[in-house]
Amino acid sequence: MILEACSVEKWYLRGKGDSNRFFAVKSTDLKMAPGKVTVLTGRSGSGKTTLMNMMAGLLTPDGGKILLDGKDLYALNDVSLSQLRNGNFGMVPQSADVLPCLTVMENILLPQGIYRNQTADSDLQAEELGLELMNRMGIGHLADALAKELSGGERRRVCIARALAGRPKIIFADEPTSDLDDENTRIVLAILRQAADSDAAVMIVTHDTEALEYADEAYRMDGGHLSLNY
Ligand SMILES: Nc1ncnc2c1ncn2[C@@H]1O[C@H](COP(=O)(O)OP(=O)(O)OP(=O)(O)O)[C@@H](O)[C@H]1O
Ligand SMILES: [Mg+2]
């Protein structure tokens, strides 16, 4: 699957008056392809999450298109878009949201149960992969803990296992290593690299310069403007 942003932009009204447009993302082209890790860096407020959310089908652009294998993502109705995202996209949100009253494993398996007519086999595969990822990230012992009992860094690693357990074709990771120690940062970046090596298209938004070592393509966002990061 190839996901492309074609001249996408997003603006908000800021200050008084209807004409005060503030462009969070200025006209941007970006392509995500199987096997590739794309790393996006840039200062706080530069538009990274806004661009990622538009590409992930979570935020409608004000201009331009997001094309998945040539088809306009936002031409789909809500249910079709939601099903497409659930079946193909894995997302690690910047806010590391989990459902607090479910266990860690229930959180990880939640996306699997929403639309797909899961067979017992694929459920088992997602559970096995989820557990394997948790073990690699040092949180395997927390599978039966309630999500609300976790620390910030533990919660973030749960979100990574949740995003990857269904083997999605396209992975979006928004600050996946913030609040992680050096060792876990390396483990998480290696896991995301490995997902790309297994043919997923991966985008990582990060402030962590170490991520550049794992990148095929690196970009910088500056005040809503995207450029190559050499
Ligand atoms: N819903 C919104 N309404 C108004 N302004 C918004 C909205 N969402 C984002 N913005 C603005 O758009 C700009 C880009 O936000 P965005 O979250 O994409 O930045 P970011 O690069 O991800 O920053 P950070 O590194 O802090 O996460 C910011 O100035 C933000 O205030
Ligand atoms: Mg952000």
XYZ file of C-alpha atoms and ligand atoms in Angstrom:
262
model
C 0.000 0.000 0.000
C 1.257 3.451 -0.908
C -0.001 6.441 1.044
C 0.566 9.895 -0.403
C -0.112 13.400 0.774
C -0.688 15.591 -2.288
C -0.597 19.337 -1.625
C -2.370 18.863 1.708
C -2.854 21.824 3.976
C -4.587 22.564 7.240
C -5.454 25.939 8.642
C -7.201 27.293 11.698
C -8.664 30.665 12.524
C -6.532 32.415 15.093
C -7.176 35.728 16.768
C -10.076 38.012 15.902
C -11.700 38.244 12.489
C -12.568 35.627 9.903
C -9.583 36.338 7.707
C -6.960 35.417 10.274
C -5.892 32.077 8.880
C -3.025 30.337 10.577
C -1.576 27.473 8.505
C -0.633 24.561 10.772
C 0.472 22.671 7.620
C 1.267 24.512 4.387
C 0.827 22.782 1.020
C 2.742 19.514 1.531
C 3.633 16.437 -0.527
C 4.834 13.282 1.203
C 4.842 9.610 0.292
C 4.928 6.547 2.541
C 5.890 3.275 0.875
C 6.206 -0.362 2.057
C 9.558 -1.171 3.629
C 10.405 2.461 4.350
C 10.805 4.334 7.621
C 10.050 8.045 7.306
C 11.205 10.182 10.230
C 9.695 13.596 10.797
C 11.333 16.034 13.206
C 10.739 19.689 13.981
C 10.060 22.112 16.795
C 7.013 21.953 19.005
C 4.006 23.438 17.223
C 5.537 23.093 13.740
C 2.694 20.898 12.411
C 4.035 17.325 12.714
C 1.021 15.802 14.465
C -1.362 17.704 12.194
C 0.304 16.259 9.085
C 0.427 12.756 10.569
C -3.226 12.851 11.601
C -4.269 13.957 8.108
C -2.313 11.058 6.594
C -3.778 8.650 9.158
C -7.356 9.462 8.174
C -8.061 11.240 11.459
C -8.165 14.874 10.347
C -9.736 16.181 7.148
C -7.360 18.422 5.162
C -8.539 21.914 4.153
C -6.803 21.549 0.803
C -5.166 18.788 -1.233
C -5.711 15.048 -0.936
C -4.502 11.974 0.867
C -4.331 9.091 -1.598
C -4.144 5.432 -0.595
C -3.109 3.431 -3.655
C -4.383 6.342 -5.719
C -7.793 6.604 -4.006
C -8.865 9.660 -2.030
C -9.034 8.636 1.644
C -11.448 11.407 2.570
C -13.868 10.576 -0.258
C -14.849 7.515 1.809
C -17.790 7.736 4.177
C -17.066 7.604 7.920
C -17.755 3.885 8.320
C -15.637 2.851 5.313
C -12.771 5.101 6.413
C -12.961 3.746 9.934
C -12.943 0.137 8.659
C -10.035 0.853 6.337
C -8.043 2.421 9.156
C -8.849 -0.400 11.529
C -7.804 -3.056 9.021
C -4.639 -1.437 7.689
C -3.322 1.326 9.922
C -1.603 1.119 13.311
C -1.372 4.310 15.344
C 0.696 5.282 18.372
C -0.936 8.561 19.446
C 1.185 11.318 20.976
C -1.120 11.324 24.003
C -0.564 7.554 24.578
C -4.269 7.017 25.269
C -5.429 3.714 26.719
C -8.735 2.583 28.171
C -7.951 2.791 31.884
C -10.343 0.147 33.192
C -9.285 -2.593 30.768
C -6.210 -4.736 31.290
C -3.097 -4.162 29.233
C -3.782 -7.217 27.045
C -7.435 -6.209 26.570
C -6.210 -2.800 25.379
C -3.757 -4.418 22.995
C -6.407 -6.704 21.482
C -9.113 -4.026 21.333
C -8.491 -2.899 17.712
C -8.672 -6.539 16.566
C -12.207 -6.978 17.833
C -13.842 -3.845 16.489
C -14.684 -4.692 12.852
C -12.913 -7.701 11.571
C -14.527 -11.094 11.733
C -11.566 -12.463 13.547
C -10.865 -16.139 13.417
C -9.587 -17.775 16.576
C -6.257 -18.111 14.754
C -5.756 -14.427 13.995
C -6.824 -13.519 17.541
C -4.198 -15.889 18.845
C -1.570 -14.464 16.489
C -2.297 -10.906 17.651
C -2.104 -12.033 21.287
C 1.179 -13.853 20.689
C 2.725 -10.913 18.833
C 1.410 -8.454 21.445
C 3.013 -10.494 24.211
C 6.264 -10.906 22.287
C 6.470 -7.127 21.738
C 5.657 -6.444 25.388
C 8.400 -8.852 26.461
C 10.917 -7.149 24.174
C 9.958 -3.784 25.652
C 10.199 -5.132 29.214
C 6.490 -4.923 30.067
C 5.453 -8.567 29.524
C 4.748 -8.956 33.245
C 2.063 -6.255 33.004
C -0.277 -8.105 30.589
C -2.966 -8.599 33.237
C -2.509 -5.261 35.028
C -5.152 -2.572 34.674
C -4.042 0.114 32.225
C -4.798 2.852 34.765
C -2.066 1.500 37.035
C 0.720 2.053 34.485
C 3.424 4.716 34.422
C 3.609 7.095 31.440
C 6.442 5.173 29.770
C 4.712 1.827 30.350
C 1.521 3.209 28.815
C 3.425 4.409 25.765
C 4.934 0.955 25.232
C 1.440 -0.592 25.525
C 0.327 1.769 22.743
C 3.194 0.543 20.578
C 2.256 -3.120 21.145
C -1.409 -2.237 20.444
C -0.486 -0.476 17.187
C 1.631 -3.369 15.912
C -0.170 -6.498 17.189
C -2.466 -6.711 14.143
C 0.495 -6.450 11.711
C -0.798 -3.261 10.030
C 0.506 -2.264 6.601
C 0.920 1.376 7.591
C 2.207 2.507 10.986
C 2.089 6.015 12.447
C 4.096 6.601 15.619
C 3.791 10.075 17.150
C 6.612 10.611 19.669
C 6.832 6.851 20.436
C 9.981 7.270 22.530
C 9.113 10.301 24.629
C 9.301 9.347 28.312
C 11.376 6.220 27.546
C 14.909 5.553 28.797
C 17.803 5.122 26.333
C 17.613 1.338 26.239
C 13.853 1.258 25.630
C 14.216 4.025 23.031
C 16.585 1.812 21.052
C 14.305 -1.214 21.459
C 11.238 0.710 20.239
C 13.091 2.190 17.250
C 14.399 -1.283 16.352
C 10.862 -2.726 16.574
C 9.557 -0.027 14.213
C 12.478 -0.609 11.822
C 11.743 -4.335 11.877
C 8.078 -3.693 11.037
C 9.250 -1.771 7.961
C 11.659 -4.565 7.069
C 8.600 -6.864 7.131
C 7.101 -4.526 4.509
C 5.082 -2.029 6.531
C 5.278 1.684 5.702
C 6.307 3.468 8.906
C 6.232 7.118 9.897
C 7.891 8.257 13.124
C 7.407 11.760 14.498
C 10.088 12.435 17.071
C 12.406 14.879 18.812
C 14.881 12.026 19.232
C 17.814 12.469 16.815
C 18.738 8.800 17.325
C 15.688 7.917 15.199
C 17.520 9.281 12.137
C 19.776 6.218 12.259
C 16.731 4.037 11.584
C 15.312 6.204 8.781
C 15.178 5.711 5.029
C 13.884 9.236 4.608
C 14.093 12.153 7.016
C 12.067 15.358 6.906
C 11.864 18.508 8.972
C 8.811 20.568 9.696
C 9.261 24.333 10.182
C 6.210 26.486 10.751
C 4.024 24.146 8.669
C 6.577 23.815 5.882
C 8.078 20.377 5.167
C 11.599 19.957 3.830
C 14.136 17.169 3.501
C 16.381 16.789 6.529
C 19.907 16.035 5.300
N -7.601 22.099 16.664
C -6.751 23.128 16.562
N -7.198 24.409 16.585
C -6.348 25.450 16.463
N -5.012 25.317 16.333
C -4.510 24.071 16.296
C -5.345 22.921 16.410
N -4.562 21.808 16.335
C -3.303 22.262 16.200
N -3.262 23.595 16.170
C -2.068 24.436 16.031
O -1.342 23.973 14.905
C 0.056 24.016 15.166
C 0.668 22.667 14.888
O 0.236 21.742 15.879
P 0.806 20.262 15.933
O 0.110 19.561 17.041
O 0.707 19.674 14.584
O 2.331 20.530 16.282
P 3.522 19.489 16.560
O 4.607 19.788 15.587
O 2.996 18.101 16.580
O 3.997 19.932 18.024
P 4.540 19.041 19.266
O 5.981 18.692 18.944
O 4.414 19.981 20.424
O 3.667 17.845 19.399
C 0.203 24.500 16.603
O 0.526 25.874 16.591
C -1.145 24.285 17.220
O -1.429 25.259 18.187
Mg 2.791 16.679 18.028
